[in-house]
Coordinates of C-alpha atoms in Angstrom, one line a residue:
M10 CA 247.5 82.1 -77.5
N11 CA 244.9 83.0 -74.9
R12 CA 245.8 85.2 -72.0
R13 CA 245.5 82.5 -69.3
L14 CA 247.9 80.2 -71.1
R15 CA 250.4 83.0 -71.6
K16 CA 250.3 83.8 -67.9
T17 CA 250.7 80.2 -66.9
L18 CA 253.7 79.8 -69.3
A19 CA 255.3 83.0 -68.0
S20 CA 254.9 81.9 -64.4
A21 CA 256.4 78.5 -65.2
L22 CA 259.4 80.1 -66.9
C23 CA 259.8 82.5 -64.1
L24 CA 259.9 79.7 -61.5
L25 CA 262.3 77.8 -63.7
A26 CA 264.6 80.8 -63.9
V27 CA 264.5 81.4 -60.2
G28 CA 265.0 77.8 -59.4
A29 CA 268.0 77.6 -61.7
S30 CA 269.7 80.5 -59.9
V31 CA 269.6 78.8 -56.5
P32 CA 272.6 76.5 -56.2
L33 CA 272.0 72.9 -55.4
A34 CA 273.3 71.7 -52.0
H35 CA 275.5 68.7 -52.5
A36 CA 278.9 67.5 -51.6
A37 CA 281.9 68.2 -53.8
P38 CA 283.6 65.1 -55.3
K39 CA 286.5 65.1 -52.8
D40 CA 284.7 66.1 -49.6
A41 CA 284.6 62.6 -48.2
D42 CA 288.2 61.8 -48.7
A43 CA 289.3 65.2 -47.4
Q44 CA 287.1 64.8 -44.3
K45 CA 288.5 61.4 -43.6
L46 CA 292.1 62.8 -43.5
D47 CA 290.8 65.7 -41.4
R48 CA 289.2 63.3 -38.8
Q49 CA 292.3 61.2 -38.7
A50 CA 294.4 64.3 -38.1
M51 CA 292.3 65.6 -35.3
D52 CA 290.9 62.4 -33.6
D53 CA 294.1 60.5 -33.8
D54 CA 297.2 62.6 -34.3
Y55 CA 296.2 65.7 -32.5
L56 CA 294.8 63.9 -29.5
N57 CA 298.1 61.8 -29.3
V58 CA 300.2 65.0 -29.6
R59 CA 301.6 64.1 -33.0
F60 CA 301.4 67.6 -34.5
D61 CA 303.7 66.9 -37.4
A62 CA 301.6 64.0 -38.6
A63 CA 298.4 65.9 -38.1
E64 CA 299.8 68.9 -40.0
K65 CA 300.8 66.6 -42.9
K66 CA 297.4 65.0 -43.1
L67 CA 295.6 68.4 -43.1
R68 CA 297.9 69.8 -45.8
D69 CA 297.3 66.6 -47.8
A70 CA 293.5 67.1 -47.4
I71 CA 293.9 70.7 -48.6
N72 CA 295.9 69.6 -51.6
L73 CA 293.4 66.9 -52.3
C74 CA 290.7 69.5 -52.4
G75 CA 292.6 71.7 -54.8
A76 CA 290.8 74.7 -56.2
S77 CA 287.3 73.1 -56.5
G78 CA 287.3 69.5 -55.3
C79 CA 285.8 70.3 -51.9
T80 CA 283.0 72.6 -50.9
P81 CA 284.2 75.9 -49.4
K82 CA 282.7 75.0 -46.0
I83 CA 284.7 71.7 -45.8
K84 CA 287.9 73.2 -47.0
A85 CA 287.5 76.1 -44.5
Q86 CA 287.0 73.7 -41.6
I87 CA 290.2 71.8 -42.6
Y88 CA 292.0 75.2 -42.5
M89 CA 290.6 75.8 -39.1
H90 CA 291.9 72.5 -37.9
L91 CA 295.3 73.2 -39.5
G92 CA 295.4 76.5 -37.6
I93 CA 294.7 74.7 -34.3
I94 CA 297.5 72.2 -35.0
L95 CA 300.0 75.0 -35.9
V96 CA 299.2 76.9 -32.7
N97 CA 299.9 73.9 -30.7
A98 CA 303.1 73.2 -32.6
G99 CA 304.3 76.7 -31.7
K100 CA 303.8 78.2 -35.2
Q101 CA 301.6 81.1 -34.4
A102 CA 302.2 83.1 -37.6
D103 CA 301.4 80.1 -39.7
A104 CA 298.3 79.4 -37.7
T105 CA 297.0 82.9 -38.2
A106 CA 297.6 82.5 -41.9
A107 CA 295.7 79.1 -41.9
F108 CA 292.8 80.7 -40.1
G109 CA 292.8 83.5 -42.6
E110 CA 292.6 81.1 -45.5
G111 CA 289.7 79.4 -43.9
L112 CA 287.9 82.7 -43.4
K113 CA 288.4 83.6 -47.0
L114 CA 286.5 80.5 -47.9
D115 CA 283.8 80.7 -45.3
A116 CA 283.3 83.9 -43.2
T117 CA 281.4 81.8 -40.6
A118 CA 284.2 79.3 -40.1
A119 CA 285.6 79.1 -36.6
P120 CA 287.9 76.7 -34.6
D121 CA 286.1 73.8 -32.9
K122 CA 285.4 74.7 -29.3
D123 CA 286.7 71.2 -28.2
F124 CA 290.1 72.1 -29.6
T125 CA 290.3 75.8 -28.7
N126 CA 292.5 77.3 -26.0
D127 CA 293.6 80.9 -25.4
A128 CA 296.4 80.7 -27.9
V129 CA 294.2 79.3 -30.6
Q130 CA 291.6 82.0 -29.9
K131 CA 294.3 84.7 -30.1
A132 CA 295.6 83.5 -33.5
F133 CA 292.0 83.2 -34.8
D134 CA 291.1 86.7 -33.6
A135 CA 294.2 88.0 -35.3
A136 CA 293.1 86.3 -38.6
K137 CA 289.6 87.7 -38.3
T138 CA 290.9 91.3 -38.0
S139 CA 293.3 91.0 -41.0
T140 CA 291.3 88.8 -43.4
P141 CA 288.7 90.3 -45.8
A142 CA 285.3 88.8 -45.6
A143 CA 284.5 85.7 -47.7
P144 CA 282.3 86.2 -50.7
A145 CA 278.7 85.1 -50.3
T146 CA 278.4 81.4 -51.3
T147 CA 274.7 81.7 -52.1
A148 CA 272.9 84.5 -53.8
A149 CA 269.3 85.4 -53.8
P150 CA 267.6 85.6 -57.2
S151 CA 268.2 89.1 -58.6
A152 CA 264.9 89.6 -60.3
V153 CA 261.3 89.1 -59.4
C154 CA 258.9 87.9 -62.0
A155 CA 255.8 89.9 -62.4
V156 CA 253.1 88.1 -64.2

């Protein structure tokens, strides 16, 4: 095989290897259904001060996601909303735990500003100080091809 062809093949294989190591950005199979429950909980139940109903919907959404049915970002946001609901229902310790679960999934997750008050911020801050950082969800390719 001539030198130019080998270089071209090596470059192509390198690009293929690097491309395969970058995760594809797409929704998980249960994201849409979990987000629907999430929106109902926050836009309907929370705004109408039905905290028990909102909590149930959010826990149903989390259970629907299971271990891998939803992307970490979606599941983390549901936990953030659950934390907000629990604070407003007077369950501060449970709220801090919910915020912590969300942070374990996505270190950049935070309560929606539209639903945040001093008590929500306090519970979230407590979770941030007691929760280990979430693992990186995307990784850069570990090797560089030299052709």
